[in-house]
Short mmCIF file of C-alpha atoms in Angstrom, two decimals:
data_model
loop_
_atom_site.label_atom_id
_atom_site.label_comp_id
_atom_site.label_asym_id
_atom_site.label_seq_id
_atom_site.Cartn_x
_atom_site.Cartn_y
_atom_site.Cartn_z
CA MET A 1 142.24 355.51 -145.96
CA ASP A 2 139.50 356.56 -148.38
CA ALA A 3 140.56 359.63 -150.40
CA ARG A 4 137.20 361.36 -149.97
CA LEU A 5 137.34 360.94 -146.20
CA GLU A 6 140.89 362.24 -146.18
CA GLN A 7 139.82 365.32 -148.12
CA ARG A 8 136.92 365.97 -145.75
CA LEU A 9 139.29 365.76 -142.81
CA LEU A 10 141.71 368.22 -144.38
CA SER A 11 138.95 370.70 -145.14
CA CYS A 12 137.47 370.60 -141.62
CA PRO A 13 138.11 374.00 -139.96
CA THR A 14 137.81 372.60 -136.41
CA LEU A 15 140.17 369.66 -136.85
CA PRO A 16 142.47 369.24 -133.80
CA SER A 17 145.59 371.32 -134.32
CA LEU A 18 148.81 372.20 -132.53
CA PRO A 19 149.60 375.61 -131.03
CA ALA A 20 152.41 377.72 -132.42
CA SER A 21 154.69 377.05 -129.43
CA VAL A 22 154.53 373.29 -129.96
CA LEU A 23 155.06 373.63 -133.71
CA GLU A 24 158.18 375.66 -132.97
CA LEU A 25 159.41 373.03 -130.51
CA MET A 26 158.94 370.37 -133.18
CA ARG A 27 160.87 372.47 -135.69
CA LEU A 28 163.72 372.95 -133.23
CA SER A 29 163.81 369.24 -132.36
CA ARG A 30 164.34 368.34 -136.03
CA GLN A 31 167.33 370.64 -136.49
CA PRO A 32 170.69 368.91 -137.16
CA ASP A 33 172.29 370.94 -134.35
CA LEU A 34 169.79 370.68 -131.54
CA ASP A 35 169.67 373.94 -129.57
CA LEU A 36 168.31 373.17 -126.10
CA ARG A 37 168.54 376.80 -125.07
CA ALA A 38 166.25 377.75 -127.94
CA MET A 39 163.78 375.09 -126.79
CA ALA A 40 163.84 376.55 -123.28
CA GLU A 41 163.26 380.04 -124.69
CA CYS A 42 160.28 378.77 -126.69
CA LEU A 43 158.79 377.15 -123.58
CA SER A 44 159.17 380.36 -121.59
CA HIS A 45 156.43 381.97 -123.70
CA ASP A 46 153.86 379.45 -122.38
CA PRO A 47 153.81 379.77 -118.57
CA ALA A 48 151.41 376.88 -117.95
CA LEU A 49 153.43 374.51 -120.13
CA ALA A 50 156.67 375.73 -118.57
CA ALA A 51 155.30 375.00 -115.09
CA ARG A 52 154.43 371.43 -116.06
CA LEU A 53 157.89 370.83 -117.53
CA LEU A 54 159.51 372.09 -114.34
CA ARG A 55 157.34 369.75 -112.27
CA ILE A 56 158.29 366.77 -114.44
CA ALA A 57 161.97 367.69 -114.18
CA ASN A 58 161.80 368.03 -110.41
CA SER A 59 160.02 364.68 -110.10
CA ALA A 60 162.73 363.04 -112.21
CA ALA A 61 165.68 364.59 -110.39
CA LEU A 62 164.85 364.70 -106.71
CA ALA A 63 168.35 363.57 -105.77
CA PHE A 64 169.96 366.48 -107.63
CA GLY A 65 168.13 369.34 -105.94
CA ASP A 66 165.43 371.65 -107.21
CA VAL A 67 165.25 372.32 -110.95
CA ALA A 68 164.41 376.03 -111.01
CA THR A 69 165.09 377.00 -114.64
CA LEU A 70 163.69 375.84 -117.96
CA SER A 71 167.15 375.54 -119.46
CA ARG A 72 168.16 373.02 -116.79
CA ALA A 73 164.84 371.18 -117.13
CA VAL A 74 165.30 370.79 -120.89
CA VAL A 75 168.87 369.52 -120.48
CA LEU A 76 167.80 367.07 -117.78
CA LEU A 77 164.76 365.69 -119.60
CA GLY A 78 166.04 365.72 -123.19
CA SER A 79 164.29 366.88 -126.33
CA ASN A 80 162.11 363.75 -126.80
CA THR A 81 160.59 363.98 -123.34
CA VAL A 82 160.12 367.74 -123.59
CA LEU A 83 158.34 367.44 -126.93
CA ALA A 84 156.11 364.57 -125.76
CA ALA A 85 155.12 366.45 -122.59
CA ALA A 86 154.42 369.65 -124.55
CA LEU A 87 152.26 367.81 -127.09
CA SER A 88 150.18 365.98 -124.49
CA PHE A 89 149.67 369.10 -122.38
CA SER A 90 148.71 371.28 -125.33
CA LEU A 91 146.29 368.78 -126.84
CA ALA A 92 144.56 368.12 -123.54
CA ARG A 93 144.40 371.81 -122.65
CA ALA A 94 142.52 372.52 -125.89
CA ARG A 95 139.73 370.04 -125.09
CA ARG A 96 136.14 371.18 -124.96
CA GLY A 97 132.82 369.65 -123.97
CA ASP A 98 129.98 368.21 -125.97
CA ASP A 99 128.59 370.63 -128.55
CA GLY A 100 125.94 368.47 -130.16
CA GLY A 101 126.04 365.79 -132.85
CA GLY A 102 125.60 362.96 -130.38
CA PHE A 103 129.30 362.41 -129.74
CA ASP A 104 130.09 362.52 -126.01
CA ARG A 105 133.31 364.51 -125.81
CA MET A 106 133.45 364.32 -122.03
CA ALA A 107 133.43 360.52 -122.21
CA TYR A 108 136.03 360.66 -124.97
CA TRP A 109 138.47 362.68 -122.84
CA ARG A 110 137.95 360.48 -119.79
CA ARG A 111 138.92 357.44 -121.84
CA ALA A 112 141.86 359.33 -123.38
CA PHE A 113 143.25 360.26 -119.97
CA TYR A 114 142.79 356.78 -118.55
CA SER A 115 144.51 355.30 -121.62
CA ALA A 116 147.38 357.77 -121.24
CA ILE A 117 147.76 356.89 -117.55
CA GLY A 118 147.65 353.20 -118.41
CA ALA A 119 150.34 353.55 -121.07
CA ARG A 120 152.55 355.46 -118.67
CA SER A 121 152.08 352.80 -115.97
CA ILE A 122 153.23 350.12 -118.41
CA ALA A 123 156.11 352.30 -119.60
CA ASP A 124 157.48 352.57 -116.06
CA ARG A 125 157.59 348.77 -115.87
CA TRP A 126 159.03 348.21 -119.35
CA GLY A 127 161.62 350.99 -119.26
CA LEU A 128 159.97 353.11 -121.98
CA ASN A 129 159.94 356.90 -121.99
CA PRO A 130 156.96 357.64 -119.69
CA GLU A 131 156.06 360.97 -121.31
CA GLU A 132 156.13 359.46 -124.80
CA ALA A 133 153.94 356.60 -123.59
CA PHE A 134 151.52 359.06 -121.97
CA LEU A 135 151.33 361.02 -125.24
CA ALA A 136 150.78 357.89 -127.34
CA GLY A 137 148.01 356.75 -125.00
CA LEU A 138 146.39 360.17 -125.20
CA LEU A 139 146.66 360.25 -129.01
CA GLN A 140 145.47 356.74 -129.80
CA ASP A 141 141.80 357.73 -130.13
CA LEU A 142 142.35 361.23 -131.51
CA GLY A 143 140.82 360.01 -134.77
CA MET A 144 137.47 359.73 -132.99
CA LEU A 145 137.60 363.43 -132.16
CA ALA A 146 138.59 364.30 -135.72
CA LEU A 147 135.76 362.20 -137.18
CA ALA A 148 133.26 363.77 -134.78
CA GLU A 149 134.36 367.24 -135.89
CA THR A 150 134.30 366.32 -139.57
CA LEU A 151 131.16 364.16 -139.83
CA ALA A 152 129.18 365.67 -136.92
CA ALA A 153 125.83 363.88 -136.44
CA ALA A 154 126.75 360.95 -138.72
CA TYR A 155 129.64 359.99 -136.47
CA GLY A 156 127.55 360.65 -133.37
CA THR A 157 125.14 357.99 -134.63
CA LEU A 158 128.00 355.49 -135.04
CA ALA A 159 129.20 356.23 -131.52
CA ARG A 160 125.73 355.72 -130.07
CA ASP A 161 125.24 352.48 -132.01
CA ALA A 162 128.51 351.14 -130.54
CA ARG A 163 126.91 351.40 -127.06
CA GLY A 164 130.19 352.00 -125.31
CA SER A 165 132.04 349.10 -126.96
CA HIS A 166 135.33 350.24 -128.45
CA GLU A 167 135.64 347.09 -130.54
CA ARG A 168 132.12 347.50 -131.91
CA LEU A 169 132.88 351.12 -132.84
CA LEU A 170 135.90 350.01 -134.87
CA GLU A 171 133.71 347.52 -136.76
CA LEU A 172 131.07 350.18 -137.50
CA GLU A 173 133.71 352.65 -138.68
CA ARG A 174 135.22 350.13 -141.06
CA ALA A 175 131.81 349.23 -142.49
CA GLU A 176 130.45 352.78 -142.81
CA LEU A 177 133.56 354.90 -143.43
CA GLY A 178 136.09 352.51 -144.93
CA ALA A 179 138.58 353.48 -142.22
CA THR A 180 138.91 353.20 -138.45
CA HIS A 181 139.68 356.00 -136.03
CA ASP A 182 143.16 354.66 -135.30
CA GLU A 183 143.97 355.11 -139.00
CA VAL A 184 142.74 358.69 -138.73
CA SER A 185 144.92 359.16 -135.63
CA ARG A 186 147.95 358.02 -137.63
CA PHE A 187 146.94 360.33 -140.47
CA LEU A 188 146.91 363.33 -138.13
CA ALA A 189 150.21 362.27 -136.54
CA ALA A 190 151.79 362.15 -139.99
CA ARG A 191 150.39 365.61 -140.84
CA TRP A 192 152.06 366.91 -137.68
CA ASN A 193 155.34 365.18 -138.56
CA LEU A 194 155.42 363.24 -135.31
CA PRO A 195 158.17 360.59 -135.00
CA GLU A 196 157.46 357.31 -136.76
CA ARG A 197 157.56 355.34 -133.48
CA LEU A 198 154.63 357.42 -132.23
CA ARG A 199 152.67 357.01 -135.45
CA GLU A 200 153.07 353.24 -135.39
CA ALA A 201 152.01 353.08 -131.76
CA LEU A 202 148.59 354.50 -132.64
CA VAL A 203 147.52 351.36 -134.54
CA HIS A 204 145.59 349.67 -131.74
CA ALA A 205 142.64 347.98 -133.48
CA GLY A 206 144.41 344.66 -132.87
CA PRO A 207 147.43 343.40 -130.96
CA PRO A 208 150.92 344.13 -132.35
CA PRO A 209 152.61 341.54 -134.55
CA PRO A 210 154.33 338.63 -132.76
CA GLY A 211 157.73 339.60 -131.41
CA GLU A 212 156.91 343.19 -130.46
CA GLY A 213 155.74 342.10 -127.02
CA GLY A 214 156.40 339.01 -124.99
CA SER A 215 159.22 337.76 -122.84
CA ASN A 216 161.72 337.05 -125.62
CA ARG A 217 162.03 340.69 -126.71
CA PRO A 218 161.59 344.09 -125.05
CA ALA A 219 158.02 345.30 -125.35
CA GLY A 220 157.46 348.35 -127.52
CA LEU A 221 155.39 351.49 -127.45
CA ARG A 222 152.69 350.03 -129.67
CA ALA A 223 152.24 347.11 -127.29
CA ALA A 224 151.91 349.51 -124.35
CA VAL A 225 149.27 351.54 -126.19
CA TYR A 226 147.29 348.43 -127.14
CA ALA A 227 147.21 347.29 -123.52
CA SER A 228 146.48 350.78 -122.20
CA GLY A 229 143.08 350.90 -123.88
CA ARG A 230 142.11 347.69 -122.09
CA LEU A 231 143.35 349.07 -118.78
CA ALA A 232 141.29 352.22 -119.39
CA GLY A 233 138.25 349.99 -119.80
CA VAL A 234 138.63 348.78 -116.21
CA TRP A 235 138.16 352.33 -114.89
CA LEU A 236 135.28 353.12 -117.24
CA SER A 237 133.30 349.90 -116.98
CA GLU A 238 130.21 349.49 -114.82
CA ARG A 239 131.58 345.99 -114.14
CA PRO A 240 135.31 346.57 -113.48
CA ALA A 241 135.89 342.99 -112.32
CA ASP A 242 134.83 341.68 -115.75
CA ALA A 243 136.95 344.36 -117.45
CA VAL A 244 139.99 343.17 -115.48
CA VAL A 245 139.60 339.69 -116.96
CA GLU A 246 139.40 341.23 -120.45
CA ALA A 247 142.49 343.33 -119.74
CA ILE A 248 144.42 340.26 -118.64
CA ASP A 249 143.39 338.34 -121.77
CA ALA A 250 144.52 341.25 -123.95
CA GLY A 251 147.68 341.76 -121.91
CA ARG A 252 148.85 338.20 -122.51
CA THR A 253 149.14 338.95 -126.24
CA VAL A 254 151.81 341.60 -125.54
CA GLY A 255 153.64 339.95 -122.66
CA LEU A 256 151.67 341.33 -119.69
CA ASP A 257 150.83 338.58 -117.23
CA ARG A 258 148.34 338.70 -114.38
CA GLU A 259 150.90 340.19 -112.01
CA ALA A 260 151.89 342.93 -114.47
CA VAL A 261 148.24 343.92 -115.05
CA SER A 262 147.73 344.07 -111.29
CA LEU A 263 150.76 346.32 -110.79
CA ALA A 264 149.73 348.55 -113.70
CA LEU A 265 146.26 349.07 -112.23
CA ALA A 266 147.77 349.89 -108.84
CA ALA A 267 150.12 352.39 -110.49
CA MET A 268 147.17 353.98 -112.31
CA GLY A 269 145.43 354.50 -108.99
CA ARG A 270 148.45 356.42 -107.74
CA LEU A 271 148.82 358.47 -110.92
CA ILE A 272 145.21 359.61 -111.26
CA PRO A 273 145.44 362.45 -108.68
CA GLU A 274 148.64 363.73 -110.25
CA VAL A 275 147.13 363.82 -113.76
CA GLU A 276 144.00 365.51 -112.44
CA ALA A 277 146.15 368.28 -110.96
CA ASP A 278 148.35 368.67 -114.05
CA PHE A 279 145.51 368.81 -116.59
CA ASP A 280 142.69 370.27 -114.51
CA VAL A 281 140.46 367.27 -115.20
CA ARG A 282 138.20 365.26 -112.91
CA LEU A 283 138.52 361.49 -113.21
CA ALA A 284 137.89 359.74 -109.88
CA ASP A 285 137.96 360.60 -106.19
CA ASP A 286 139.74 358.47 -103.59
CA ALA A 287 136.64 356.38 -102.86
CA GLN A 288 136.07 355.64 -106.56
CA ILE A 289 139.72 354.72 -107.04
CA GLN A 290 139.58 352.30 -104.14
CA GLU A 291 136.29 350.82 -105.38
CA VAL A 292 137.83 349.98 -108.76
CA LEU A 293 140.99 348.58 -107.18
CA ASP A 294 138.94 346.46 -104.77
CA ALA A 295 136.92 345.03 -107.67
CA ALA A 296 140.15 344.35 -109.57
CA ARG A 297 141.68 342.65 -106.53
CA GLN A 298 138.65 340.39 -106.17
CA ALA A 299 138.77 339.44 -109.85
CA LEU A 300 142.48 338.68 -109.63
CA GLU A 301 141.95 336.56 -106.54
CA ARG A 302 139.24 334.51 -108.33
CA LEU A 303 141.58 333.95 -111.26
CA ARG A 304 144.38 332.93 -108.93
CA ARG A 305 142.22 330.38 -107.14
CA ALA A 306 140.89 328.99 -110.40
CA ALA A 307 144.45 328.55 -111.69
CA GLY A 308 145.74 327.23 -108.37
CA THR A 309 148.67 329.65 -108.39
CA ALA A 310 150.43 331.61 -105.66
CA PRO A 311 149.03 335.02 -104.59
CA LEU A 312 151.36 337.31 -106.50
CA ALA A 313 149.32 339.95 -108.30
CA GLY A 314 146.56 340.07 -105.70
CA ASP A 315 148.99 341.57 -103.17
CA ALA A 316 149.47 344.62 -105.39
CA LEU A 317 145.80 345.54 -104.83
CA PRO A 318 145.13 344.75 -101.17
CA ALA A 319 141.80 345.43 -99.49
CA THR A 320 143.32 347.01 -96.38
CA PRO A 321 143.82 350.79 -96.21
CA THR A 322 147.16 352.53 -95.91
CA ALA A 323 148.74 351.53 -92.60
CA LEU A 324 149.99 354.22 -90.21
CA VAL A 325 152.45 352.56 -87.80
CA GLN A 326 154.16 353.66 -84.63
CA PRO A 327 157.94 354.31 -84.65
CA ARG A 328 158.64 351.03 -82.83
CA ASP A 329 156.75 349.10 -85.55
CA LEU A 330 158.43 350.73 -88.54
CA GLY A 331 161.49 348.44 -88.52
CA PRO A 332 159.57 345.15 -88.35
CA THR A 333 157.12 346.39 -90.99
CA LEU A 334 159.98 347.22 -93.37
CA GLU A 335 161.63 343.85 -92.68
CA ALA A 336 158.40 342.02 -93.54
CA ALA A 337 157.92 344.08 -96.74
CA PHE A 338 161.51 343.43 -97.79
CA SER A 339 161.11 339.68 -97.25
CA ARG A 340 157.93 339.62 -99.36
CA ALA A 341 159.68 341.57 -102.13
CA LEU A 342 162.52 339.01 -102.19
CA GLU A 343 160.17 336.03 -102.11
CA ARG A 344 157.89 337.32 -104.86
CA ARG A 345 160.50 339.17 -106.92
CA LEU A 346 158.64 342.47 -106.74
CA GLU A 347 159.97 345.99 -106.49
CA LEU A 348 160.02 347.68 -103.09
CA SER A 349 160.48 351.42 -102.67
CA VAL A 350 161.09 353.46 -99.55
CA VAL A 351 160.48 357.21 -99.38
CA ALA A 352 161.96 359.24 -96.51
CA VAL A 353 160.51 362.62 -95.53
CA GLN A 354 162.19 365.09 -93.18
CA VAL A 355 160.39 368.28 -92.13
CA ARG A 356 161.32 371.42 -90.20
CA LEU A 357 158.52 372.92 -88.14
CA GLU A 358 158.07 376.56 -87.16
CA PRO A 359 157.88 376.83 -84.22
CA ALA A 360 159.61 373.55 -83.39
CA GLY A 361 157.22 370.84 -82.15
CA PRO A 362 154.80 369.92 -80.79
CA GLU A 363 154.81 366.21 -81.48
CA ALA A 364 151.06 366.24 -82.09
CA ALA A 365 151.68 368.35 -85.20
CA VAL A 366 153.92 365.66 -86.68
CA ASP A 367 151.31 363.01 -85.87
CA LEU A 368 148.67 365.03 -87.71
CA LEU A 369 151.02 365.55 -90.66
CA ALA A 370 151.62 361.79 -90.80
CA THR A 371 147.87 361.15 -90.92
CA ARG A 372 147.43 363.58 -93.79
CA LEU A 373 150.34 362.17 -95.78
CA ALA A 374 149.10 358.61 -95.23
CA GLY A 375 145.87 359.60 -96.94
CA MET A 376 147.83 360.28 -100.14
CA LEU A 377 149.22 356.75 -100.41
CA ARG A 378 147.60 353.72 -102.00
CA ALA A 379 146.00 350.88 -100.10
CA GLY A 380 148.68 348.48 -98.86
CA ASP A 381 151.39 351.12 -98.40
CA THR A 382 152.71 351.96 -94.94
CA LEU A 383 153.72 355.28 -93.37
CA GLY A 384 155.54 355.56 -90.06
CA ARG A 385 157.23 358.13 -87.82
CA ARG A 386 161.03 358.08 -87.57
CA GLY A 387 162.76 360.36 -85.12
CA ALA A 388 161.35 363.71 -84.06
CA THR A 389 160.40 365.08 -87.47
CA GLY A 390 161.01 362.21 -89.88
CA LEU A 391 158.54 360.01 -91.76
CA VAL A 392 159.07 356.90 -93.87
CA ALA A 393 156.73 355.50 -96.52
CA ILE A 394 157.04 351.82 -97.51
CA LEU A 395 155.70 351.18 -101.02
CA PRO A 396 155.47 347.49 -102.07
CA GLY A 397 155.36 346.87 -105.81
CA THR A 398 156.44 350.41 -106.66
CA ALA A 399 159.23 351.02 -109.19
CA ALA A 400 161.77 353.83 -108.92
CA ALA A 401 159.90 356.17 -111.25
CA GLY A 402 156.70 355.76 -109.25
CA ALA A 403 158.55 356.31 -105.98
CA ALA A 404 159.95 359.59 -107.31
CA VAL A 405 156.44 360.79 -108.12
CA VAL A 406 155.14 359.77 -104.68
CA ALA A 407 158.09 361.48 -103.00
CA GLU A 408 157.44 364.75 -104.80
CA ARG A 409 153.73 364.54 -104.01
CA LEU A 410 154.49 364.01 -100.30
CA ARG A 411 156.94 366.90 -100.29
CA ARG A 412 154.43 369.31 -101.76
CA ARG A 413 151.68 368.21 -99.37
CA ALA A 414 154.07 368.48 -96.40
CA GLU A 415 155.17 371.99 -97.34
CA ALA A 416 151.53 373.09 -97.44
CA PHE A 417 150.87 371.79 -93.91
CA GLU A 418 149.64 374.20 -91.21
CA TRP A 419 148.10 373.43 -87.81
CA SER A 420 146.42 375.88 -85.47
CA GLY A 421 145.66 373.48 -82.62
CA GLY A 422 148.85 373.93 -80.61
CA ALA A 423 149.13 375.78 -77.32
CA THR A 424 151.86 377.96 -78.78
CA GLY A 425 149.74 379.03 -81.73
CA ALA A 426 149.91 378.08 -85.40
CA VAL A 427 152.49 375.51 -86.48
CA ARG A 428 153.60 375.13 -90.08
CA VAL A 429 156.17 373.18 -92.08
CA ALA A 430 158.93 375.61 -92.95
CA SER A 431 160.70 373.15 -95.24
CA ALA A 432 160.49 369.51 -96.29
CA ALA A 433 163.10 367.25 -97.86
CA VAL A 434 162.39 363.91 -99.50
CA GLY A 435 164.50 361.01 -100.70
CA SER A 436 163.76 357.59 -102.12
CA ALA A 437 165.38 354.25 -102.81
CA THR A 438 164.12 351.20 -104.73
CA HIS A 439 165.01 347.54 -104.43
CA ASP A 440 164.62 345.77 -107.79
CA ALA A 441 166.44 343.34 -110.03
CA ALA A 442 168.68 346.06 -111.46
CA SER A 443 169.52 347.69 -108.10
CA PRO A 444 169.12 345.17 -105.27
CA PHE A 445 169.76 346.01 -101.63
CA ALA A 446 171.24 343.59 -99.11
CA GLY A 447 168.50 344.20 -96.56
CA PRO A 448 165.92 346.59 -95.13
CA ALA A 449 168.47 348.66 -93.20
CA GLU A 450 170.40 349.36 -96.39
CA ILE A 451 167.41 350.51 -98.43
CA LEU A 452 166.27 352.78 -95.59
CA ALA A 453 169.77 354.24 -95.24
CA SER A 454 169.86 354.92 -98.98
CA ALA A 455 166.50 356.69 -98.93
CA GLU A 456 167.50 358.84 -95.97
CA GLY A 457 170.95 359.43 -97.44
CA SER A 458 169.40 361.00 -100.54
CA LEU A 459 167.71 363.59 -98.33
CA GLY A 460 171.01 365.44 -98.05
CA LEU A 461 170.39 365.58 -94.28
CA PRO A 462 171.72 363.58 -91.33
CA ARG A 463 169.73 360.42 -90.79
CA SER A 464 167.16 360.41 -88.02
CA PRO A 465 168.34 358.79 -84.77
#
């Protein structure tokens, strides 16, 4: 990077920086004798950050009971995940709106969040650390923010001239500044002493070298970040169907086929509400999410027909809404979903929910609760009653990590449920338990009855009759 540009960056008083609590976490993480208790103590001084770490820990450990203390959360998650989550939360929390100069900071942060969600969706599929992937996705364009702070109107002009094209912006930066924003992102990451794997992941101007992605070798963090920017483009484009084709073309260079892109987009649709709640950001409402997924599904179907291939990826983004089935139809629906998962070699997750009502009954309250919970699921999922106060969600194409997030989301929504329409007065959910099980290549189940029994068994309660 040009020495003069580097010096201007270093002398900029508003350059993105890290709060003291995160700097202390980084110092602790580099100690030869890692002290997890000290990390928990450091986190306790930032209540908002502590709350997010506890939520992540509870989502990751539903089968082990509630994680109520920071010390247990840190032990469960490990120092790498804790540090990545703290960095992403702190950087996003410090964001601010447009303050002149022509650089649209609101648009910048929308792309950053979508890229982070995209990277995390890929990480779940590739077995990468999801919080590290989220952080890398969030950081990949941090150089744009730094250049906007340092060069003000001059960089705003470059951004306007790019007309929304990320690739065009990289070309303009190279021509005018002698460096691209991903190089500046790496520069900042080095100044903060972030791990080398994170620094390398921020180079996204072009695909990673051969061998980092693809089927003959596990895909890496840099490959996930490269693809995440293209996935973000689907959600930001005025023509999402065209952006899906571009994402598929880019995905092939790092080992993401049409099916994988489809599943990643579906996962992003499920993650958007969670990220909005965690970071107090507005990205897309349910109707907008479905509109993008419908456009993506149509593009994938056109590609499938043109190639003359079987409908694999298209089924991850169906046009039909979440199905709410009667108890008698739950078994056949699960059998059909299990058969499709076997035939198409896709993951299948089942989430069981058991609630306790105060006062007990009426049945209409459970029906209303089921309707509200169904509204939280993606198109193509199924929710059905099981027993007096049990519910079961069937999630095709959902990996174990995604099922854990959905389960926690359903639990929290169920525990907030109240109904005043009963003859006996107000009815509320006094407690809710959730459990999940996933059929995949690593942990296959013999049949639908077994996966349902496993999900209900992880509730820690007797199975519904």
